[in-house]
GROMACS .gro file of C-alpha atoms in nm:
model
  419
    1MET     CA    1  28.511  23.456   1.617
    2ILE     CA    2  28.198  23.361   1.850
    3GLN     CA    3  28.162  23.528   2.134
    4ILE     CA    4  28.202  23.331   2.453
    5THR     CA    5  28.056  23.444   2.783
    6ASP     CA    6  27.919  23.374   3.111
    7ALA     CA    7  27.523  23.363   3.172
    8GLU     CA    8  27.545  23.702   3.395
    9ASN     CA    9  27.709  23.903   3.158
   10PHE     CA   10  27.472  23.802   2.855
   11SER     CA   11  27.162  24.038   2.746
   12ARG     CA   12  26.912  23.978   2.471
   13THR     CA   13  26.962  24.297   2.322
   14ASP     CA   14  27.335  24.215   2.241
   15ILE     CA   15  27.166  24.008   1.941
   16ASN     CA   16  26.918  24.256   1.784
   17THR     CA   17  27.031  24.493   1.534
   18VAL     CA   18  26.813  24.803   1.469
   19SER     CA   19  26.661  24.777   1.060
   20PRO     CA   20  26.708  25.087   0.890
   21ASP     CA   21  26.432  25.331   0.871
   22VAL     CA   22  26.259  25.215   0.501
   23THR     CA   23  25.886  25.339   0.620
   24GLN     CA   24  25.877  25.628   0.345
   25THR     CA   25  26.063  25.426   0.047
   26VAL     CA   26  25.799  25.121   0.118
   27SER     CA   27  25.505  25.363   0.140
   28ALA     CA   28  25.585  25.556  -0.191
   29ILE     CA   29  25.604  25.171  -0.373
   30ILE     CA   30  25.277  25.093  -0.220
   31ASP     CA   31  25.119  25.463  -0.301
   32ASP     CA   32  25.262  25.405  -0.659
   33VAL     CA   33  25.151  25.024  -0.718
   34ARG     CA   34  24.779  25.108  -0.574
   35GLN     CA   35  24.772  25.366  -0.862
   36ASN     CA   36  24.952  25.252  -1.163
   37GLY     CA   37  24.924  24.862  -1.128
   38ASP     CA   38  25.122  24.614  -1.332
   39LYS     CA   39  25.322  24.881  -1.471
   40ALA     CA   40  25.447  25.073  -1.145
   41ILE     CA   41  25.570  24.655  -1.069
   42ILE     CA   42  25.716  24.591  -1.378
   43GLU     CA   43  25.940  24.915  -1.329
   44TYR     CA   44  26.022  24.829  -0.976
   45GLU     CA   45  26.103  24.504  -1.118
   46ARG     CA   46  26.371  24.647  -1.386
   47LYS     CA   47  26.454  24.886  -1.136
   48PHE     CA   48  26.561  24.619  -0.837
   49ASP     CA   49  26.626  24.323  -1.008
   50GLY     CA   50  26.734  24.448  -1.364
   51VAL     CA   51  26.445  24.212  -1.510
   52ASN     CA   52  26.260  24.335  -1.763
   53LEU     CA   53  25.917  24.180  -1.813
   54SER     CA   54  25.638  24.146  -2.034
   55SER     CA   55  25.400  24.013  -1.822
   56LEU     CA   56  25.410  23.897  -1.420
   57ALA     CA   57  25.199  23.593  -1.438
   58VAL     CA   58  25.437  23.218  -1.523
   59SER     CA   59  25.281  23.060  -1.788
   60PRO     CA   60  25.175  22.722  -1.814
   61ASP     CA   61  25.485  22.681  -2.093
   62GLU     CA   62  25.707  22.757  -1.803
   63VAL     CA   63  25.588  22.577  -1.558
   64SER     CA   64  25.626  22.250  -1.816
   65ALA     CA   65  25.998  22.365  -1.838
   66ALA     CA   66  26.065  22.376  -1.536
   67LEU     CA   67  25.932  22.056  -1.435
   68SER     CA   68  26.164  21.918  -1.695
   69VAL     CA   69  26.439  22.102  -1.567
   70VAL     CA   70  26.447  21.964  -1.210
   71GLY     CA   71  26.346  21.609  -1.277
   72ASP     CA   72  26.174  21.289  -1.199
   73GLU     CA   73  26.395  21.242  -0.858
   74TYR     CA   74  26.348  21.616  -0.729
   75LEU     CA   75  25.968  21.576  -0.791
   76SER     CA   76  25.947  21.251  -0.580
   77MET     CA   77  26.161  21.434  -0.314
   78LEU     CA   78  25.943  21.730  -0.323
   79LYS     CA   79  25.597  21.529  -0.311
   80ARG     CA   80  25.781  21.275  -0.022
   81ALA     CA   81  25.842  21.592   0.176
   82ALA     CA   82  25.493  21.749   0.084
   83ALA     CA   83  25.309  21.420   0.238
   84ASN     CA   84  25.483  21.490   0.555
   85ILE     CA   85  25.372  21.834   0.595
   86HIS     CA   86  25.028  21.742   0.504
   87ALA     CA   87  25.033  21.466   0.758
   88PHE     CA   88  25.118  21.720   1.020
   89HIS     CA   89  24.872  22.018   0.962
   90GLU     CA   90  24.557  21.818   0.856
   91LYS     CA   91  24.564  21.727   1.244
   92GLN     CA   92  24.487  22.118   1.274
   93VAL     CA   93  24.220  22.118   1.100
   94ARG     CA   94  23.917  22.194   1.336
   95SER     CA   95  23.558  22.216   1.281
   96GLY     CA   96  23.267  22.445   1.376
   97PHE     CA   97  22.989  22.350   1.668
   98MET     CA   98  22.609  22.422   1.745
   99PHE     CA   99  22.432  22.389   2.095
  100SER     CA  100  22.152  22.454   2.252
  101GLY     CA  101  22.230  22.696   2.562
  102SER     CA  102  21.896  22.659   2.707
  103GLU     CA  103  21.515  22.605   2.550
  104GLY     CA  104  21.486  22.800   2.263
  105VAL     CA  105  21.795  22.891   2.203
  106ILE     CA  106  22.057  22.779   1.969
  107LEU     CA  107  22.446  22.915   1.929
  108GLY     CA  108  22.698  22.796   1.720
  109GLN     CA  109  23.031  22.893   1.491
  110ARG     CA  110  23.149  22.832   1.152
  111VAL     CA  111  23.508  22.771   1.065
  112ILE     CA  112  23.505  22.903   0.708
  113PRO     CA  113  23.841  22.909   0.448
  114LEU     CA  114  23.989  23.200   0.328
  115GLU     CA  115  23.868  23.251  -0.019
  116ARG     CA  116  24.227  23.413  -0.183
  117VAL     CA  117  24.566  23.389  -0.004
  118GLY     CA  118  24.899  23.541  -0.124
  119LEU     CA  119  25.225  23.344  -0.028
  120TYR     CA  120  25.539  23.571  -0.050
  121VAL     CA  121  25.823  23.339  -0.123
  122PRO     CA  122  26.216  23.491  -0.079
  123GLY     CA  123  26.425  23.497  -0.357
  124GLY     CA  124  26.748  23.689  -0.409
  125THR     CA  125  27.067  23.529  -0.227
  126ALA     CA  126  26.898  23.199  -0.190
  127SER     CA  127  26.576  22.995  -0.345
  128TYR     CA  128  26.394  22.835  -0.070
  129PRO     CA  129  26.080  22.553  -0.258
  130SER     CA  130  26.040  22.436   0.105
  131SER     CA  131  25.875  22.760   0.191
  132VAL     CA  132  25.634  22.695  -0.107
  133LEU     CA  133  25.509  22.353   0.053
  134MET     CA  134  25.525  22.510   0.424
  135ASN     CA  135  25.311  22.808   0.308
  136ALA     CA  136  25.079  22.645   0.032
  137ILE     CA  137  25.016  22.339   0.197
  138PRO     CA  138  24.832  22.417   0.536
  139ALA     CA  139  24.648  22.669   0.275
  140LYS     CA  140  24.539  22.386   0.045
  141ILE     CA  141  24.405  22.193   0.339
  142ALA     CA  142  24.217  22.479   0.506
  143GLY     CA  143  24.010  22.496   0.192
  144CYS     CA  144  24.110  22.806   0.030
  145ASP     CA  145  23.988  22.877  -0.331
  146GLU     CA  146  24.265  23.039  -0.457
  147ILE     CA  147  24.649  23.048  -0.355
  148TYR     CA  148  24.887  23.257  -0.527
  149ILE     CA  149  25.278  23.321  -0.493
  150ALA     CA  150  25.505  23.619  -0.504
  151THR     CA  151  25.874  23.544  -0.597
  152PRO     CA  152  26.163  23.759  -0.723
  153PRO     CA  153  26.128  23.708  -1.120
  154GLU     CA  154  26.434  23.525  -1.154
  155ILE     CA  155  26.253  23.209  -1.044
  156LYS     CA  156  26.409  22.888  -0.990
  157PRO     CA  157  26.294  22.604  -1.142
  158GLU     CA  158  26.252  22.428  -0.786
  159ILE     CA  159  26.036  22.698  -0.677
  160ILE     CA  160  25.766  22.623  -0.972
  161ALA     CA  161  25.839  22.263  -0.921
  162ALA     CA  162  25.733  22.308  -0.543
  163ALA     CA  163  25.435  22.538  -0.637
  164HIS     CA  164  25.299  22.263  -0.871
  165VAL     CA  165  25.308  21.981  -0.609
  166ALA     CA  166  25.148  22.199  -0.377
  167GLY     CA  167  24.865  22.281  -0.622
  168VAL     CA  168  24.950  22.657  -0.616
  169THR     CA  169  24.671  22.848  -0.869
  170ARG     CA  170  24.910  23.086  -0.976
  171VAL     CA  171  25.307  23.211  -0.955
  172PHE     CA  172  25.377  23.552  -0.991
  173LYS     CA  173  25.724  23.669  -1.118
  174MET     CA  174  25.718  24.035  -0.819
  175GLY     CA  175  25.938  24.059  -0.527
  176GLY     CA  176  26.008  24.319  -0.260
  177ALA     CA  177  25.720  24.560  -0.122
  178GLN     CA  178  25.600  24.596  -0.490
  179ALA     CA  179  25.496  24.252  -0.434
  180VAL     CA  180  25.298  24.282  -0.143
  181ALA     CA  181  25.120  24.609  -0.236
  182GLY     CA  182  24.994  24.410  -0.545
  183LEU     CA  183  24.853  24.107  -0.347
  184ALA     CA  184  24.699  24.387  -0.111
  185TYR     CA  185  24.564  24.611  -0.383
  186GLY     CA  186  24.511  24.409  -0.667
  187THR     CA  187  24.644  24.497  -0.985
  188GLU     CA  188  24.527  24.430  -1.386
  189SER     CA  189  24.659  24.071  -1.355
  190VAL     CA  190  24.720  24.026  -0.980
  191PRO     CA  191  24.399  23.930  -0.792
  192ARG     CA  192  24.355  24.104  -0.444
  193VAL     CA  193  24.408  23.848  -0.157
  194ASP     CA  194  24.266  23.844   0.154
  195LYS     CA  195  24.593  23.755   0.366
  196ILE     CA  196  24.950  23.744   0.317
  197VAL     CA  197  25.170  23.544   0.455
  198GLY     CA  198  25.529  23.432   0.413
  199PRO     CA  199  25.874  23.562   0.515
  200GLY     CA  200  26.108  23.825   0.348
  201ASN     CA  201  26.328  24.102   0.358
  202ILE     CA  202  26.316  24.422   0.548
  203PHE     CA  203  26.118  24.560   0.299
  204VAL     CA  204  25.893  24.282   0.270
  205ALA     CA  205  25.829  24.272   0.640
  206GLU     CA  206  25.779  24.663   0.677
  207ALA     CA  207  25.501  24.638   0.325
  208LYS     CA  208  25.371  24.366   0.514
  209ARG     CA  209  25.273  24.634   0.834
  210GLN     CA  210  25.164  24.897   0.611
  211VAL     CA  211  24.914  24.679   0.416
  212PHE     CA  212  24.803  24.496   0.786
  213GLY     CA  213  24.400  24.618   0.751
  214ARG     CA  214  24.347  24.626   0.386
  215VAL     CA  215  24.449  24.255   0.422
  216ALA     CA  216  24.538  24.056   0.705
  217ILE     CA  217  24.899  23.919   0.773
  218ASP     CA  218  25.060  23.585   0.964
  219MET     CA  219  25.355  23.798   1.130
  220ILE     CA  220  25.650  24.033   1.040
  221ALA     CA  221  25.941  23.817   1.051
  222GLY     CA  222  26.289  23.935   1.169
  223PRO     CA  223  26.636  23.770   1.094
  224SER     CA  224  26.606  23.385   1.152
  225GLU     CA  225  26.750  23.275   1.506
  226ILE     CA  226  26.836  22.925   1.675
  227LEU     CA  227  26.915  22.894   2.023
  228ILE     CA  228  27.085  22.552   2.117
  229ILE     CA  229  27.073  22.395   2.493
  230ALA     CA  230  27.347  22.123   2.488
  231ASP     CA  231  27.501  21.936   2.735
  232GLU     CA  232  27.898  21.816   2.731
  233ASP     CA  233  27.755  21.457   2.622
  234ASN     CA  234  27.773  21.570   2.231
  235ASN     CA  235  27.960  21.591   1.912
  236PRO     CA  236  28.082  21.981   1.913
  237SER     CA  237  28.121  21.968   1.561
  238HIS     CA  238  27.721  21.843   1.535
  239ILE     CA  239  27.618  22.182   1.778
  240ALA     CA  240  27.872  22.386   1.544
  241ALA     CA  241  27.702  22.254   1.225
  242ASP     CA  242  27.377  22.316   1.369
  243MET     CA  243  27.486  22.679   1.462
  244LEU     CA  244  27.620  22.749   1.120
  245ALA     CA  245  27.322  22.636   0.925
  246GLN     CA  246  27.114  22.888   1.116
  247SER     CA  247  27.416  23.141   1.031
  248GLU     CA  248  27.402  23.104   0.631
  249HIS     CA  249  27.064  23.211   0.615
  250ASP     CA  250  27.119  23.621   0.665
  251LYS     CA  251  27.422  23.833   0.790
  252LEU     CA  252  27.159  23.963   1.112
  253ALA     CA  253  27.093  23.575   1.178
  254SER     CA  254  27.154  23.464   1.535
  255ALA     CA  255  27.307  23.131   1.643
  256ILE     CA  256  27.338  23.088   2.051
  257LEU     CA  257  27.449  22.778   2.242
  258ILE     CA  258  27.392  22.763   2.594
  259THR     CA  259  27.563  22.510   2.768
  260ASP     CA  260  27.722  22.400   3.112
  261SER     CA  261  28.087  22.321   3.019
  262ARG     CA  262  28.361  22.565   2.918
  263ASN     CA  263  28.528  22.305   2.758
  264PHE     CA  264  28.276  22.210   2.516
  265ALA     CA  265  28.201  22.553   2.451
  266GLN     CA  266  28.552  22.586   2.303
  267LYS     CA  267  28.568  22.265   2.144
  268VAL     CA  268  28.237  22.415   1.943
  269SER     CA  269  28.407  22.742   1.874
  270GLU     CA  270  28.700  22.570   1.733
  271ALA     CA  271  28.477  22.322   1.514
  272ILE     CA  272  28.259  22.643   1.383
  273GLU     CA  273  28.616  22.784   1.281
  274GLU     CA  274  28.715  22.487   1.105
  275GLN     CA  275  28.352  22.428   0.921
  276LEU     CA  276  28.317  22.777   0.819
  277PRO     CA  277  28.540  22.808   0.533
  278LYS     CA  278  28.386  22.519   0.390
  279LEU     CA  279  28.065  22.708   0.306
  280LYS     CA  280  27.911  22.849   0.004
  281ARG     CA  281  27.754  23.142   0.184
  282TYR     CA  282  28.084  23.172   0.370
  283GLU     CA  283  28.086  23.567   0.419
  284ILE     CA  284  27.711  23.558   0.541
  285ALA     CA  285  27.760  23.278   0.772
  286ARG     CA  286  28.118  23.473   0.893
  287ALA     CA  287  27.933  23.808   0.969
  288SER     CA  288  27.668  23.646   1.148
  289ILE     CA  289  27.891  23.443   1.383
  290ASP     CA  290  28.098  23.770   1.464
  291SER     CA  291  27.833  24.013   1.527
  292ASN     CA  292  27.528  23.768   1.629
  293GLY     CA  293  27.686  23.447   1.754
  294ARG     CA  294  27.712  23.347   2.138
  295ILE     CA  295  27.827  23.081   2.354
  296ILE     CA  296  27.661  23.106   2.676
  297ILE     CA  297  27.786  22.911   3.001
  298VAL     CA  298  27.568  22.818   3.273
  299ASP     CA  299  27.639  22.660   3.606
  300GLU     CA  300  27.347  22.418   3.617
  301LEU     CA  301  27.215  22.350   3.243
  302PHE     CA  302  26.832  22.443   3.364
  303GLU     CA  303  26.961  22.792   3.416
  304ALA     CA  304  26.945  22.774   3.016
  305VAL     CA  305  26.529  22.796   3.112
  306LYS     CA  306  26.509  23.114   3.218
  307ILE     CA  307  26.717  23.271   2.938
  308ALA     CA  308  26.523  23.066   2.670
  309ASN     CA  309  26.195  23.198   2.752
  310ASP     CA  310  26.321  23.537   2.773
  311ILE     CA  311  26.485  23.510   2.420
  312ALA     CA  312  26.182  23.327   2.285
  313PRO     CA  313  26.378  23.168   2.006
  314GLU     CA  314  26.242  23.100   1.640
  315HIS     CA  315  26.426  22.776   1.652
  316LEU     CA  316  26.490  22.585   1.973
  317GLU     CA  317  26.725  22.258   1.986
  318ILE     CA  318  26.714  22.073   2.311
  319CYS     CA  319  27.050  21.841   2.325
  320THR     CA  320  27.033  21.660   2.615
  321SER     CA  321  26.987  21.307   2.772
  322ASP     CA  322  26.606  21.314   2.847
  323PRO     CA  323  26.496  21.616   2.612
  324PHE     CA  324  26.118  21.536   2.681
  325GLU     CA  325  26.174  21.642   3.044
  326TRP     CA  326  26.224  22.037   2.920
  327ILE     CA  327  25.862  22.021   2.803
  328THR     CA  328  25.660  21.781   2.960
  329ALA     CA  329  25.728  21.950   3.275
  330GLY     CA  330  25.666  22.300   3.135
  331ARG     CA  331  25.975  22.413   3.144
  332ILE     CA  332  25.997  22.559   2.829
  333ARG     CA  333  25.716  22.800   2.741
  334ASN     CA  334  25.855  23.044   2.454
  335ALA     CA  335  25.953  22.887   2.159
  336GLY     CA  336  25.834  22.873   1.786
  337SER     CA  337  25.928  22.508   1.715
  338ILE     CA  338  26.143  22.277   1.923
  339PHE     CA  339  26.418  22.046   1.808
  340LEU     CA  340  26.440  21.741   2.046
  341GLY     CA  341  26.743  21.521   2.108
  342LYS     CA  342  27.085  21.471   1.942
  343ASN     CA  343  26.919  21.371   1.600
  344SER     CA  344  26.668  21.616   1.539
  345PRO     CA  345  26.853  21.928   1.387
  346GLU     CA  346  26.694  22.238   1.285
  347ALA     CA  347  26.707  22.160   0.888
  348LEU     CA  348  26.495  21.842   0.972
  349GLY     CA  349  26.219  22.092   1.066
  350ASP     CA  350  26.314  22.330   0.773
  351TYR     CA  351  26.266  22.064   0.482
  352TYR     CA  352  26.131  21.717   0.560
  353ALA     CA  353  25.960  21.625   0.920
  354GLY     CA  354  25.615  21.802   0.879
  355ALA     CA  355  25.592  22.086   1.117
  356ASN     CA  356  25.611  22.416   0.961
  357HIS     CA  357  25.921  22.655   0.920
  358THR     CA  358  25.720  22.960   0.911
  359LEU     CA  359  25.779  23.057   1.251
  360PRO     CA  360  25.762  23.386   1.531
  361THR     CA  361  26.124  23.568   1.522
  362MET     CA  362  26.270  23.845   1.751
  363GLY     CA  363  26.109  23.728   2.070
  364THR     CA  364  25.761  23.708   1.945
  365ALA     CA  365  25.738  23.331   2.025
  366ARG     CA  366  25.607  23.503   2.340
  367PHE     CA  367  25.258  23.547   2.222
  368SER     CA  368  25.283  23.405   1.887
  369SER     CA  369  25.287  23.074   1.726
  370PRO     CA  370  25.400  22.887   1.386
  371LEU     CA  371  25.228  22.901   1.031
  372SER     CA  372  24.933  22.659   1.047
  373VAL     CA  373  24.592  22.629   0.896
  374ASP     CA  374  24.414  22.820   1.137
  375ASP     CA  375  24.571  23.087   0.912
  376PHE     CA  376  24.393  23.017   0.657
  377VAL     CA  377  24.047  23.033   0.790
  378LYS     CA  378  23.842  23.291   0.988
  379LYS     CA  379  23.526  23.212   1.243
  380SER     CA  380  23.175  23.335   1.195
  381GLN     CA  381  22.939  23.280   1.507
  382TYR     CA  382  22.536  23.258   1.471
  383ILE     CA  383  22.277  23.320   1.743
  384TYR     CA  384  21.927  23.183   1.726
  385TYR     CA  385  21.649  23.297   2.010
  386THR     CA  386  21.281  23.201   2.007
  387HIS     CA  387  21.028  23.416   2.113
  388GLU     CA  388  20.988  23.263   2.446
  389ALA     CA  389  21.372  23.229   2.482
  390LEU     CA  390  21.398  23.639   2.424
  391SER     CA  391  21.141  23.726   2.649
  392SER     CA  392  21.305  23.525   2.944
  393ALA     CA  393  21.606  23.736   2.885
  394ALA     CA  394  21.476  24.021   2.836
  395ASP     CA  395  21.458  24.220   3.176
  396ASP     CA  396  21.883  24.111   3.225
  397ILE     CA  397  21.913  24.242   2.848
  398GLU     CA  398  21.734  24.581   2.909
  399ARG     CA  399  21.867  24.662   3.242
  400PHE     CA  400  22.213  24.595   3.071
  401ALA     CA  401  22.151  24.843   2.803
  402MET     CA  402  22.013  25.119   3.023
  403SER     CA  403  22.330  25.109   3.280
  404GLU     CA  404  22.524  25.161   2.945
  405GLY     CA  405  22.312  25.466   2.863
  406LEU     CA  406  22.180  25.249   2.504
  407THR     CA  407  21.841  25.312   2.521
  408GLY     CA  408  21.783  25.206   2.164
  409HIS     CA  409  21.960  24.879   2.239
  410ALA     CA  410  21.698  24.834   2.539
  411ASN     CA  411  21.392  24.930   2.332
  412SER     CA  412  21.491  24.668   2.083
  413ILE     CA  413  21.414  24.435   2.328
  414THR     CA  414  21.138  24.577   2.478
  415ILE     CA  415  20.968  24.644   2.159
  416ARG     CA  416  20.981  24.265   2.111
  417ARG     CA  417  20.820  24.182   2.450
  418THR     CA  418  20.472  24.170   2.266
  419ARG     CA  419  20.410  23.990   1.944
   0.00000   0.00000   0.00000
């Protein structure tokens, strides 16, 4: 049963679990894939997933078959969701700039799409075509030339259909650390990418950490989280459902409610127990609620601000009479995605509204952001000086260089003083 506690007795560390040390296992997998390419990945898929693969890439025939299986209604739903995601993310596109700093000086910045990106889409206990759209559409808007998906080999047709709708270049049947290694280093059939994005289990997260530097990554995602701030003028069944929606993701997921009403807290707890047995993923949600579920009682609801900013949750629901005052006044600083009002459940953001659902977890919303178009571009800058402009700045540059003891730097300016 979910724990109900007063605010002064709550600690952020209560909902964190220490992941097992998988560093050596992942390192060995990465090294094997680097040396043996496709052969190593195929062997790991046989070992971990029990699948014997003759090739890693999803074929055009498999794409056609998947589209036929899901049908027109499902494809139409994907396209409507994709349109919402596109509408949100296209507003994130930024342009370069150029300006004249002074006479004879031109400075500028270019915004350049990454050439190749790899999107990891989890499989295993669940399938996430929504993650395909959320990862691929911003990359497409950014202008990436090639977009590849890696996902565990028993791919549901919905994943392939979402990849088709999002304009993905190719889908590869590979999961876990071996998929990350394949994308990072390239194999006979898997192109080496510039950046790997998307959530995964602890092996995927550790593999992304280890290949960082060889390629860029978006973030190292932990278990999913939701924090709900709610007054008693809510339907307790609605709040319970939102907490369970997050809990069914993973046994390590956390669902927290902060309220100023002990009576409401008890009703939510009872509603959770009533709804839990009806869930298909009951055992996962049960474990999550028992280990990481919390209801925190505060004297005044605005005390929740400090707790929320300390936790920096992946998802934050504000279910109050005037939810906008919580963000317009700048009270909430740390959250991945914020859901305002009683009719904006977190599932709305997971699938349909358009804002991205790949979000910072484990408190990293203190300093990082949701996945966006910015994740799929890089910036380059340029400088142009005329001879006259350089001569005007020469004394300052030479003095600066000499103060650092870099006489070669100073000489590269001095030598240009005369044509």
